[in-house]
Tab-separated table of C-alpha atoms and ligand atoms in Angstrom:
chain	number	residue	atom	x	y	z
A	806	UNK	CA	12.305	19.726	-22.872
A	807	UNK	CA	15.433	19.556	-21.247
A	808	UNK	CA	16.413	16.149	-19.914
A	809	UNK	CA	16.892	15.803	-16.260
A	810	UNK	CA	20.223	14.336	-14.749
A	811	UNK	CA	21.447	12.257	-12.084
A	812	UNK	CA	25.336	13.054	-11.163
A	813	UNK	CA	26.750	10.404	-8.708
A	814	UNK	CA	30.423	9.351	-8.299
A	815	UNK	CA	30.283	5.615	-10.661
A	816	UNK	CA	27.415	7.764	-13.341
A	817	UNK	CA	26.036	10.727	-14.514
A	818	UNK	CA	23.021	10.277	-17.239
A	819	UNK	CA	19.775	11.449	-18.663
A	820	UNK	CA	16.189	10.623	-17.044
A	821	UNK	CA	13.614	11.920	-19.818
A	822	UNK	CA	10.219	12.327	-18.961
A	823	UNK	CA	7.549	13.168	-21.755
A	824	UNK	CA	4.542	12.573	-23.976
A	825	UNK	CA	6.132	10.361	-26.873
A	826	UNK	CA	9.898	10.307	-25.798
A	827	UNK	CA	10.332	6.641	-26.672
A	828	UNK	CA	10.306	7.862	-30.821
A	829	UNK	CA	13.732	10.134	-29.620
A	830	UNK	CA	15.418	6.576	-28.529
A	831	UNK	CA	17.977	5.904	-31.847
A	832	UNK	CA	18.821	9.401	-31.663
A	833	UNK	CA	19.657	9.462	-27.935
A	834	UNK	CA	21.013	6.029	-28.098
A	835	UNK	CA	23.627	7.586	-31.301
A	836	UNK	CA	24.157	10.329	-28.966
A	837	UNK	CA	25.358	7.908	-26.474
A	838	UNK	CA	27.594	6.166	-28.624
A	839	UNK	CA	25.518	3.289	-28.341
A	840	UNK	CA	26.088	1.072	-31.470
A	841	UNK	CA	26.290	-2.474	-30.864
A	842	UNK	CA	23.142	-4.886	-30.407
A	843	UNK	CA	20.434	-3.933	-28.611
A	844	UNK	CA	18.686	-6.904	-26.032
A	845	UNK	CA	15.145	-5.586	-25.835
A	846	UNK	CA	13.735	-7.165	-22.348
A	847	UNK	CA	10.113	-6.444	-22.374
A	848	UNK	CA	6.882	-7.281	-20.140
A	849	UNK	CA	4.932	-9.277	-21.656
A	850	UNK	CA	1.382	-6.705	-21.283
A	851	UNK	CA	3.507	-4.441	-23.036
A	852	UNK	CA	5.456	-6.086	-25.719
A	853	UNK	CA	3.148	-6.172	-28.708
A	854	UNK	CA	1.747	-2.892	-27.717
A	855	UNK	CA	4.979	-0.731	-27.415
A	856	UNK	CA	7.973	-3.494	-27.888
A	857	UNK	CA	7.395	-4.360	-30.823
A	858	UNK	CA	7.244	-0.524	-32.916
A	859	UNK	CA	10.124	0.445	-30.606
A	860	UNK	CA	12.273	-2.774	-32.520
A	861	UNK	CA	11.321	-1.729	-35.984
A	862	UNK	CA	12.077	1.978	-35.378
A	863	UNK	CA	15.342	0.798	-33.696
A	864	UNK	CA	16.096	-1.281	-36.431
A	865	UNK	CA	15.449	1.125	-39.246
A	866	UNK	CA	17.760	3.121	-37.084
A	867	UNK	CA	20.122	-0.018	-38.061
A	868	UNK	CA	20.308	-1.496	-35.278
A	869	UNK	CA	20.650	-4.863	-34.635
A	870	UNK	CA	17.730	-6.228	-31.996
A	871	UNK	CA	17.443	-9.196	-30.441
A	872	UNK	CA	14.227	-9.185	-28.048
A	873	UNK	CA	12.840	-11.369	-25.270
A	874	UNK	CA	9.437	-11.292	-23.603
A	875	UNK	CA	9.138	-11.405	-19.581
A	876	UNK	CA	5.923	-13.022	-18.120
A	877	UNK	CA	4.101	-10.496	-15.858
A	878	UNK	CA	4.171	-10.108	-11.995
A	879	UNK	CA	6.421	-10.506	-9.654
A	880	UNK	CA	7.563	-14.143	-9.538
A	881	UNK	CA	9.563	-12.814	-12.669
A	882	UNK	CA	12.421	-11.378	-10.580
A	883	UNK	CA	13.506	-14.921	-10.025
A	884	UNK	CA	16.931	-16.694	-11.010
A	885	UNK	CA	15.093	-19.659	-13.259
A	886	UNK	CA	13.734	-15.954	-15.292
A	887	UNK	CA	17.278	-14.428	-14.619
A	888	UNK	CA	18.756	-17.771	-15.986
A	889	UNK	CA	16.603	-17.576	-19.200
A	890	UNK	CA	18.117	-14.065	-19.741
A	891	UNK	CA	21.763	-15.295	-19.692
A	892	UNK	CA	21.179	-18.095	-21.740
A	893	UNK	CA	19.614	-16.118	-24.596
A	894	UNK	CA	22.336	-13.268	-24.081
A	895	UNK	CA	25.004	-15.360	-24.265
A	896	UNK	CA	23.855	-18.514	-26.990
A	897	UNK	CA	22.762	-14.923	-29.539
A	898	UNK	CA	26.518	-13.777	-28.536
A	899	UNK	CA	26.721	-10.530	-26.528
A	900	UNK	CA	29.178	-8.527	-26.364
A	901	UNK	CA	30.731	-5.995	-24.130
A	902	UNK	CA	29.462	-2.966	-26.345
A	903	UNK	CA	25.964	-3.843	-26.729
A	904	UNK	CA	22.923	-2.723	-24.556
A	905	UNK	CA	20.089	-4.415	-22.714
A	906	UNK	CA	17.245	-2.185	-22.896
A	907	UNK	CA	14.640	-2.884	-19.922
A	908	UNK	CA	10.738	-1.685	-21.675
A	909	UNK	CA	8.042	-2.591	-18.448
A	910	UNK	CA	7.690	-1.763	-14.886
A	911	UNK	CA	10.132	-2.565	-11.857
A	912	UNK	CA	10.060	-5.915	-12.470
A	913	UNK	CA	11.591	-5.548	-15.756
A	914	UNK	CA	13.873	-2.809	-14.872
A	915	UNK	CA	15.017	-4.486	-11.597
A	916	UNK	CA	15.394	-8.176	-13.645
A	917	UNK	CA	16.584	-6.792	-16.729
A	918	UNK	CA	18.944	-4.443	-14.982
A	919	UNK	CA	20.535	-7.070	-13.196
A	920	UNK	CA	21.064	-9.322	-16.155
A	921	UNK	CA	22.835	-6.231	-17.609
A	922	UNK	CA	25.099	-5.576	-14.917
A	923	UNK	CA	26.119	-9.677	-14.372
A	924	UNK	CA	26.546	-10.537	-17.994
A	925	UNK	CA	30.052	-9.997	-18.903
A	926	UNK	CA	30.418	-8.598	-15.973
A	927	UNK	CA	28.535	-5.596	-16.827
A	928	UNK	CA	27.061	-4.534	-19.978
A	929	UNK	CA	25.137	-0.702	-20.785
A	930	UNK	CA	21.646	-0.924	-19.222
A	931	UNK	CA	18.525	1.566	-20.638
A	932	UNK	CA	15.502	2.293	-18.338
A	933	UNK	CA	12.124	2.502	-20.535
A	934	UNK	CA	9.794	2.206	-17.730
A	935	UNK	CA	6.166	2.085	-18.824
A	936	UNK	CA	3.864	2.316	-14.953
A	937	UNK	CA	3.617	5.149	-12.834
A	938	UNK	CA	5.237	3.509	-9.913
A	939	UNK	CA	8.536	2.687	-11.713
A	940	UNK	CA	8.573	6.193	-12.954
A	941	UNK	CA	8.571	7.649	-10.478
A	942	UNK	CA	10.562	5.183	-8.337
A	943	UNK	CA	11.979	2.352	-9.781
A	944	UNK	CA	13.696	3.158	-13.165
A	945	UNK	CA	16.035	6.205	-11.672
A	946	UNK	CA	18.938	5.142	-9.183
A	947	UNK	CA	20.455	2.022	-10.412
A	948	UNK	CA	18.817	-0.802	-7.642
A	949	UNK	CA	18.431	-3.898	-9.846
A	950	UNK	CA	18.141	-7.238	-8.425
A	951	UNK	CA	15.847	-10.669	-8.006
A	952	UNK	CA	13.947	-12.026	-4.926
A	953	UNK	CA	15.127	-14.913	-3.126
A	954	UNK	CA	13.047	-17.835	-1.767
A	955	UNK	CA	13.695	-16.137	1.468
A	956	UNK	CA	12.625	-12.499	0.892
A	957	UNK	CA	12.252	-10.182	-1.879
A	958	UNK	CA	15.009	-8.077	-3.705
A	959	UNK	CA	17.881	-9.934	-1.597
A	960	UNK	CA	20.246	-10.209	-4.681
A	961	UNK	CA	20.998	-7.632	-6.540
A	962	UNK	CA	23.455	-4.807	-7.098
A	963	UNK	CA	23.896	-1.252	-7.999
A	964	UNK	CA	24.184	-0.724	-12.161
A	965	UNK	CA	23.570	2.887	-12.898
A	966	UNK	CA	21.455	2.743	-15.995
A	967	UNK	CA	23.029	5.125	-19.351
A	968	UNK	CA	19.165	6.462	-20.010
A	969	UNK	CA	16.241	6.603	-18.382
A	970	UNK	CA	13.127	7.482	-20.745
A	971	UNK	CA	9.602	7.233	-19.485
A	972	UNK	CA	7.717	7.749	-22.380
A	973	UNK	CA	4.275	8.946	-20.315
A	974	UNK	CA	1.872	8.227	-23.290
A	975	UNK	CA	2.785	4.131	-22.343
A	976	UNK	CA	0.228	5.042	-18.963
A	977	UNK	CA	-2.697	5.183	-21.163
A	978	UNK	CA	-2.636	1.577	-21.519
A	979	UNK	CA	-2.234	0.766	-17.671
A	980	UNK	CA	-4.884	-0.702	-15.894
A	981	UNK	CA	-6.761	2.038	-13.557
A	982	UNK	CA	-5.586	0.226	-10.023
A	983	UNK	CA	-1.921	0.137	-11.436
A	984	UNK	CA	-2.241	3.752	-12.319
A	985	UNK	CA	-3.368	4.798	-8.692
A	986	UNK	CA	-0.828	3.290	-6.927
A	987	UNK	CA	1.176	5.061	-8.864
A	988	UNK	CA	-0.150	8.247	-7.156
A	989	UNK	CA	1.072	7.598	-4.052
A	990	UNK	CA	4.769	7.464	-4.666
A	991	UNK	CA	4.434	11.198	-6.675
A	992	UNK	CA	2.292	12.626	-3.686
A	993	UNK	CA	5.610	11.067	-1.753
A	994	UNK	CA	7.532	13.244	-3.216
A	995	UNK	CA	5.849	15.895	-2.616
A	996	UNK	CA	5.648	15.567	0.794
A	997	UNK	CA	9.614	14.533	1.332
A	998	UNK	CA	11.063	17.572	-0.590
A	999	UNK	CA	8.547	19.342	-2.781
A	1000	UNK	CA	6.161	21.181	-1.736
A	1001	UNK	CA	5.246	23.156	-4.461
A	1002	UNK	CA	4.617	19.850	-6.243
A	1003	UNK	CA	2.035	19.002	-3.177
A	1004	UNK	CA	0.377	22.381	-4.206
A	1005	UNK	CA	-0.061	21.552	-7.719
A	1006	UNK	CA	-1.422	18.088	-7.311
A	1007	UNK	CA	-4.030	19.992	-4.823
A	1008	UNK	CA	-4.550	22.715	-7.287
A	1009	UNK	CA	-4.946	20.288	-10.134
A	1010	UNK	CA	-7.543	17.909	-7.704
A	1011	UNK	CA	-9.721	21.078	-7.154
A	1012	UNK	CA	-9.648	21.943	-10.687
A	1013	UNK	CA	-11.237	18.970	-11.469
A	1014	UNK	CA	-13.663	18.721	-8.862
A	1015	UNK	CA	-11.738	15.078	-7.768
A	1016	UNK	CA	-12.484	14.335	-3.625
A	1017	UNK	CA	-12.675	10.986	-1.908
A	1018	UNK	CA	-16.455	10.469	-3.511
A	1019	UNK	CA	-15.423	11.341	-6.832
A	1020	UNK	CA	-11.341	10.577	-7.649
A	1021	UNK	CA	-9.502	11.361	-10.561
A	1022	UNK	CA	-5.616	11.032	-11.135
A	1023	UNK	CA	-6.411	8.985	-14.209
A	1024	UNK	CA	-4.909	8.751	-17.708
A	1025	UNK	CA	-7.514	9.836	-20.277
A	1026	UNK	CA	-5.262	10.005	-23.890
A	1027	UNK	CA	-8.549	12.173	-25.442
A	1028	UNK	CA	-7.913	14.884	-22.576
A	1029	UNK	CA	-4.415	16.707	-23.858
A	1030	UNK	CA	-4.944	19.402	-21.011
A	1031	UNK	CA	-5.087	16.764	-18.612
A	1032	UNK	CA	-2.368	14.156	-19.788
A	1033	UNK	CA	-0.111	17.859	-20.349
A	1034	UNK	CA	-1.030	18.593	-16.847
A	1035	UNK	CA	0.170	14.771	-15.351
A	1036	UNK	CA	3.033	14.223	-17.152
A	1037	UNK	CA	4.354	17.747	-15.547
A	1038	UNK	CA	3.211	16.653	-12.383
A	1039	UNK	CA	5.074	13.123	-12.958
A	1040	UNK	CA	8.466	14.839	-14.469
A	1041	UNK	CA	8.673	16.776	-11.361
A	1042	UNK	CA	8.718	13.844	-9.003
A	1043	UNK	CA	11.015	12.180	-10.935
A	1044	UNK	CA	13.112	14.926	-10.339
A	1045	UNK	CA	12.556	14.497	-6.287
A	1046	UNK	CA	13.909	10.734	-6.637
A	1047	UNK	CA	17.231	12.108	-9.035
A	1048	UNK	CA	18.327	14.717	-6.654
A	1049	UNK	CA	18.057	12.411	-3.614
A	1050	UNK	CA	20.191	9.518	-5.440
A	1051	UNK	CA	22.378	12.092	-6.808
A	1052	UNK	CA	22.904	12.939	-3.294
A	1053	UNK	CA	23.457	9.607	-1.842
A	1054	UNK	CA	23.898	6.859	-4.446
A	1055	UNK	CA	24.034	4.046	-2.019
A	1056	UNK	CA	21.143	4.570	0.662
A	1057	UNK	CA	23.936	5.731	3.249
A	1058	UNK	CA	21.976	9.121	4.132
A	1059	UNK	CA	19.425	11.111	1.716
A	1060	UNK	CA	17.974	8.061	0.576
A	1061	UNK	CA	16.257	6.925	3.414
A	1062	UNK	CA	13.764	9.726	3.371
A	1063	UNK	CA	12.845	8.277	0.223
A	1064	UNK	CA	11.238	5.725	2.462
A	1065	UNK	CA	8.758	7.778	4.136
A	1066	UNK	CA	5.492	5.874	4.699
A	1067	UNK	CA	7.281	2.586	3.802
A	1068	UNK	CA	7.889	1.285	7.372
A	1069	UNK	CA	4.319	0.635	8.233
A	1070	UNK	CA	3.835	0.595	4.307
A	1071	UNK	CA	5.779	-2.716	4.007
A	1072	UNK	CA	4.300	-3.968	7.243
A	1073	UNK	CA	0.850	-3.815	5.982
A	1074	UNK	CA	1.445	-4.893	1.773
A	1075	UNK	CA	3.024	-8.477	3.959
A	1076	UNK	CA	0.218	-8.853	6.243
A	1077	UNK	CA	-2.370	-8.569	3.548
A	1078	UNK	CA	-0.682	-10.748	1.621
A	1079	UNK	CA	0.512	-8.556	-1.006
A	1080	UNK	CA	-3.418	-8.531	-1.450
A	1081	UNK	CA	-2.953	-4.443	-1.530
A	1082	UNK	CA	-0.388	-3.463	-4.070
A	1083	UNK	CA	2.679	-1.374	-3.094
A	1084	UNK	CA	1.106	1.848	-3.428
A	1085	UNK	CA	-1.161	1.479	-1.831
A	1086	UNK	CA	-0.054	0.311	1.130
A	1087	UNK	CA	2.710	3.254	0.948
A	1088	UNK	CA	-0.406	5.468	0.857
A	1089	UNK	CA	-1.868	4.076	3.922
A	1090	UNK	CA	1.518	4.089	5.589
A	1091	UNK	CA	2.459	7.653	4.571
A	1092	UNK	CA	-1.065	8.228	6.861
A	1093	UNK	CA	0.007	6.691	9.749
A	1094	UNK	CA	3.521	8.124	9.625
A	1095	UNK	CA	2.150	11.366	9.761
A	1096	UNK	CA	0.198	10.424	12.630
A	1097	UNK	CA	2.964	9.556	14.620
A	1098	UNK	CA	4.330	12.681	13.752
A	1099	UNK	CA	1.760	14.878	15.080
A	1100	UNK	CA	1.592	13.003	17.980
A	1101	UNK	CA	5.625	13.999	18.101
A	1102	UNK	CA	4.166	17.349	18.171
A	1103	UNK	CA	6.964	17.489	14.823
A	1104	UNK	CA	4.024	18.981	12.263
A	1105	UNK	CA	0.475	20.833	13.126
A	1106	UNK	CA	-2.829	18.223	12.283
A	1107	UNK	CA	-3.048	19.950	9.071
A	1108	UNK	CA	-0.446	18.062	7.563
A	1109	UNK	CA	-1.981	14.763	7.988
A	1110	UNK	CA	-5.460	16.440	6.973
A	1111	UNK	CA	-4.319	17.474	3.536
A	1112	UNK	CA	-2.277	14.977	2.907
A	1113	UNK	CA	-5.321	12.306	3.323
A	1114	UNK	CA	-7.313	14.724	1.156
A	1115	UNK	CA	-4.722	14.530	-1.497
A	1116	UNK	CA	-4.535	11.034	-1.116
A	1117	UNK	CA	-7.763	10.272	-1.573
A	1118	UNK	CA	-8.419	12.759	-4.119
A	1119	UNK	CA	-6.495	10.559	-6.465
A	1120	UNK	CA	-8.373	7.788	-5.622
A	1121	UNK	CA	-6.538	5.824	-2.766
A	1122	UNK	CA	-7.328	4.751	1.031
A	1123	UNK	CA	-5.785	5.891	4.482
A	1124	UNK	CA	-7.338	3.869	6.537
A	1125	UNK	CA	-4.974	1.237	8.384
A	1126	UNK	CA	-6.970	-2.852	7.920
A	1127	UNK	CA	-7.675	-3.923	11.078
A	1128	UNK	CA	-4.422	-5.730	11.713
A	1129	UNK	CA	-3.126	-6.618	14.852
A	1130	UNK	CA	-1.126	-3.791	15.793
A	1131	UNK	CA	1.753	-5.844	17.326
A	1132	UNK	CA	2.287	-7.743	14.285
A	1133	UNK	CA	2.470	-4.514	12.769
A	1134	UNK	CA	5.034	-3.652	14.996
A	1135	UNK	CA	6.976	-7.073	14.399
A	1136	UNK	CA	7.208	-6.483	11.312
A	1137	UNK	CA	8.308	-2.366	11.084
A	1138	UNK	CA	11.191	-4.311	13.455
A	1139	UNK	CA	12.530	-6.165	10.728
A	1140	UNK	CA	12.632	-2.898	8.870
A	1141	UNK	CA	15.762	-2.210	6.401
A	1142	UNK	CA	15.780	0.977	8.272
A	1143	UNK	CA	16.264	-0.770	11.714
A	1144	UNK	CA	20.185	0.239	13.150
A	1145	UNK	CA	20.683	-1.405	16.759
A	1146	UNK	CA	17.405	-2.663	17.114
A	1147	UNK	CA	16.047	1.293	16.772
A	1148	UNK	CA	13.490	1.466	13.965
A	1149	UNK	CA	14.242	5.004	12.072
A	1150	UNK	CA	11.057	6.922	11.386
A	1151	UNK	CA	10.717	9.147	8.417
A	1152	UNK	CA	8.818	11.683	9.745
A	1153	UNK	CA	7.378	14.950	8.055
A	1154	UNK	CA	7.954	18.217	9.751
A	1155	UNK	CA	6.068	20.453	7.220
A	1156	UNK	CA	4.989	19.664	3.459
A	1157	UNK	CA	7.860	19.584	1.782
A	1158	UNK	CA	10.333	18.708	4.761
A	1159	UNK	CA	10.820	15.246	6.512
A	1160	UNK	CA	13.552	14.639	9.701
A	1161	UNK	CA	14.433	10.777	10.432
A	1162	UNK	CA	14.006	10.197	14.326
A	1163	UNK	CA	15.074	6.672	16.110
A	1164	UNK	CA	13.344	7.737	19.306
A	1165	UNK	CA	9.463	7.264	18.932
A	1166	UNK	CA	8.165	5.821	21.998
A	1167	UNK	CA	6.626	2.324	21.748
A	1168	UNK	CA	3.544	3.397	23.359
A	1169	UNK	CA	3.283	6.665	21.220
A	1170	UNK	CA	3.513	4.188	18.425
A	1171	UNK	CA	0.478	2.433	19.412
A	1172	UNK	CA	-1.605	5.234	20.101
A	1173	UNK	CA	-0.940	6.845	16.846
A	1174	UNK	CA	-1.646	3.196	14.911
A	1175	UNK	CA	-4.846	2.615	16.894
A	1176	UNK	CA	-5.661	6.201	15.839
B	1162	NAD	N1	14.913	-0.770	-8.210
B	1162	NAD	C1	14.240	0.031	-7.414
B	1162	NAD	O1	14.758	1.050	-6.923
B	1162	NAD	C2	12.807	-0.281	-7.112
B	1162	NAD	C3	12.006	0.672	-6.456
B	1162	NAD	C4	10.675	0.372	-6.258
B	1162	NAD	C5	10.143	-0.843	-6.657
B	1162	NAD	N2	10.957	-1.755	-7.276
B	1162	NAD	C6	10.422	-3.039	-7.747
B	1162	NAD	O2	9.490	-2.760	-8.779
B	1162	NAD	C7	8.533	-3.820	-8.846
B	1162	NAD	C8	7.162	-3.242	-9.000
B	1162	NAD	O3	7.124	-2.462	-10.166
B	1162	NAD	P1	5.757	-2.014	-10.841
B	1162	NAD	O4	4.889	-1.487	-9.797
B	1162	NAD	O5	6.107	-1.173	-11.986
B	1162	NAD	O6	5.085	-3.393	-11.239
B	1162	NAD	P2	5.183	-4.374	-12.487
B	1162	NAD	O7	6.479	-4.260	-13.178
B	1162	NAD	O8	4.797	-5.700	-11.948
B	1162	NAD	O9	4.026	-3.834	-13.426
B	1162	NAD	C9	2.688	-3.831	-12.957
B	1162	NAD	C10	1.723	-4.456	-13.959
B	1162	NAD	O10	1.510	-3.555	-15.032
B	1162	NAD	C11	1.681	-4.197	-16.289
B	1162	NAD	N3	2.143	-3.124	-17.173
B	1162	NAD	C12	3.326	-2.476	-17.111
B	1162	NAD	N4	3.299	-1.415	-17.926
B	1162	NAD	C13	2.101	-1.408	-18.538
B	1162	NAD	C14	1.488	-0.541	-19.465
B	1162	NAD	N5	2.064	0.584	-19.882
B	1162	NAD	N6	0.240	-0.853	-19.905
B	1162	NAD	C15	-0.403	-1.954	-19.434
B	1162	NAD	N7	0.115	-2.780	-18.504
B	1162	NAD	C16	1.348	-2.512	-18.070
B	1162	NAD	C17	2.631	-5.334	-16.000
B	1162	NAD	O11	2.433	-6.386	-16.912
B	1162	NAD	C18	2.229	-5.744	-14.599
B	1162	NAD	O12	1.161	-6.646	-14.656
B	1162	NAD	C19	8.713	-4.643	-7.593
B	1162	NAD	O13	9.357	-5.849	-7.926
B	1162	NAD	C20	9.640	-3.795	-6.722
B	1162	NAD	O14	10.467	-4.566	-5.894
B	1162	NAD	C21	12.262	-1.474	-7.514
């Protein structure tokens, strides 16, 4: 199948999306011109299961592989981890024509991506993402960075990656909670720019009998229909994500609609506690964002309606926790999106079409939340 491709002004390369693509690495990496060392950065949940084949076929390839196991979770993204990194680049002696190669989720890509683009002052970064959500999201753009004590992802920078390959056969392995999250982000898509993708993840759901009693969405490596079906599905909001960065590489336009559902998504992942995982909080946010739309009188109520049906057909919530609505509020405030103290509200117009509006009325705001 015929790679997809992100064109932007500092990079123009490959995002692959298939069953098995991680066995086409040494060719694509020979087609890339790619010789020197290879720094294999792996999760640690997936390194025995997919790191370690991928390092013998690389080095029967003849390369040379030096690799390096990341604990799992979040506190990863930190500069003791991105400390480690440097140290065992630079004491196994790096060099400016090698590659780090980032095999995990976000937190891989974003740490591993960053140690690529500081060492030597930059050094060729692969994408190998292995969950749904960095898919779909993370792996394609070039954002790579840490957290700070004082927030998350506050140092970072922009290093276009030379490959993306999400090999999808890795999500058979993912835990079923992981995988639904994932859902949200691809139903995102949909929604933003796509909606013939929306249709297809509706037709699929119906297909297959999946509803808010009985949800589906998951990986099942016996069902070759199925896992055919989903990694289409996935591929195609992948492409959503590369034709928005191609647009607008550094979040000064486009981009932001890639943030639709995130404003009260974000709001409600902190006040849980990061007790609900990104996803889903996106998923619950995407509901309330549609709800202030309607209440815009920007879409007809049968936007929100399918779009919680969807939702919940592959397996995750809508409904808002019972959090105090002006902590809520607080806290879409302090919104990345915020420009002179005016939050900016993705808002969907139609499947497949979102406008970004700094006018919502407060009060609109609260009747659509308490809705
Ligand atoms: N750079 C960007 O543009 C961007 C965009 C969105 C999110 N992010 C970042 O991505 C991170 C979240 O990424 P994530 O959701 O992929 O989480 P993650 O990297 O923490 O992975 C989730 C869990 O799945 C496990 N795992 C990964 N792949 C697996 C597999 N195939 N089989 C079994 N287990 C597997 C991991 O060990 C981990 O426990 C956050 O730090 C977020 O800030 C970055």
């Amino acid at each position: 199948m015929k790679p997809l491709t992100v064109t932007t002004t500092s990079a123009t390369y490959p995002v692959v999306v298939e069953s098995g693509a991680l066995a086409s690495l040494p060719d694509r990496l020979q087609a890339l011109g790619l010789r020197g060392a290879l720094w294999l950065v792996c999760d640690g949940a997936v390194a025995e299961l997919y790191g370690a084949p991928l390092a013998e076929r690389l080095r029967a390839a003849g390369h040379t592989v030096h690799t390096f196991s990341v604990p799992p979770g979040d506190a990863s993204k930190s500069p003791a981890q991105l400390g480690e990194l440097h140290t065992w680049m630079i004491a196994g002696g790096i060099e400016r024509r090698d590659a780090v190669l980032a095999l995990g989720g976000g937190v891989v890509g974003d740490l591993a991506g960053f140690a690529a683009a500081t060492i030597l002052r930059g050094v060729a970064v692969i994408q190998l993402p292995t969950t749904l959500l960095s898919m779909v999201d993370a792996a394609v753009g070039g954002k790579t960075g840490i957290n700070h004590p004082l927030g998350k992802n506050l140092i970072g920078a922009f290093h276009q990656p030379r490959l993306v390959l999400a090999d999808t056969d890795t999500l058979a392995s993912l835990p079923p909670r992981a995988l639904r999250e994932g859902w949200a982000e691809v139903i995102k898509h949909g929604v933003i720019r796509d909606a013939e993708l929306f249709e297809d993840l509706e037709h699929l759901a119906n297909e297959r009998g999946w509803s808010a009693q009985s949800p589906g969405g998951l990986w099942d490596a016996a069902d070759a229909g199925l896992t055919a079906q989903l990694s289409d599905l996935i591929r195609r909001a992948v492409a959503v994500k590369v034709e928005v960065v191609s647009i607008d590489e550094f979040e000064r336009g486009e981009r932001i609609t890639l943030n639709y559902g995130h404003t009260v998504g974000h709001a409600v992942e902190q006040l849980s506690r990061y007790g609900l995982l990104h996803g889903e909080s996106v998923a619950v946010g995407m509901h309330a964002e549609a709800g202030i739309a309607r209440l815009m009188d920007m879409c007809d109520g049968d936007l929100a309606g399918r779009q919680a049906a969807l939702i919940h057909a592959y397996g995750l919530e809508t409904k808002l926790p019972a959090y105090d609505i002006d902590a809520i509020l607080a806290l879409a405030m302090r919104d990345k999106k915020v420009q002179a103290k005016k939050i900016r509200w993705v808002l969907p117009t139609a499947i497949g079409s979102v406008l970004v509006r700094d006018d919502v009325p407060e009060e609109l705001l609260r009747r659509a939340l308490q809705a």
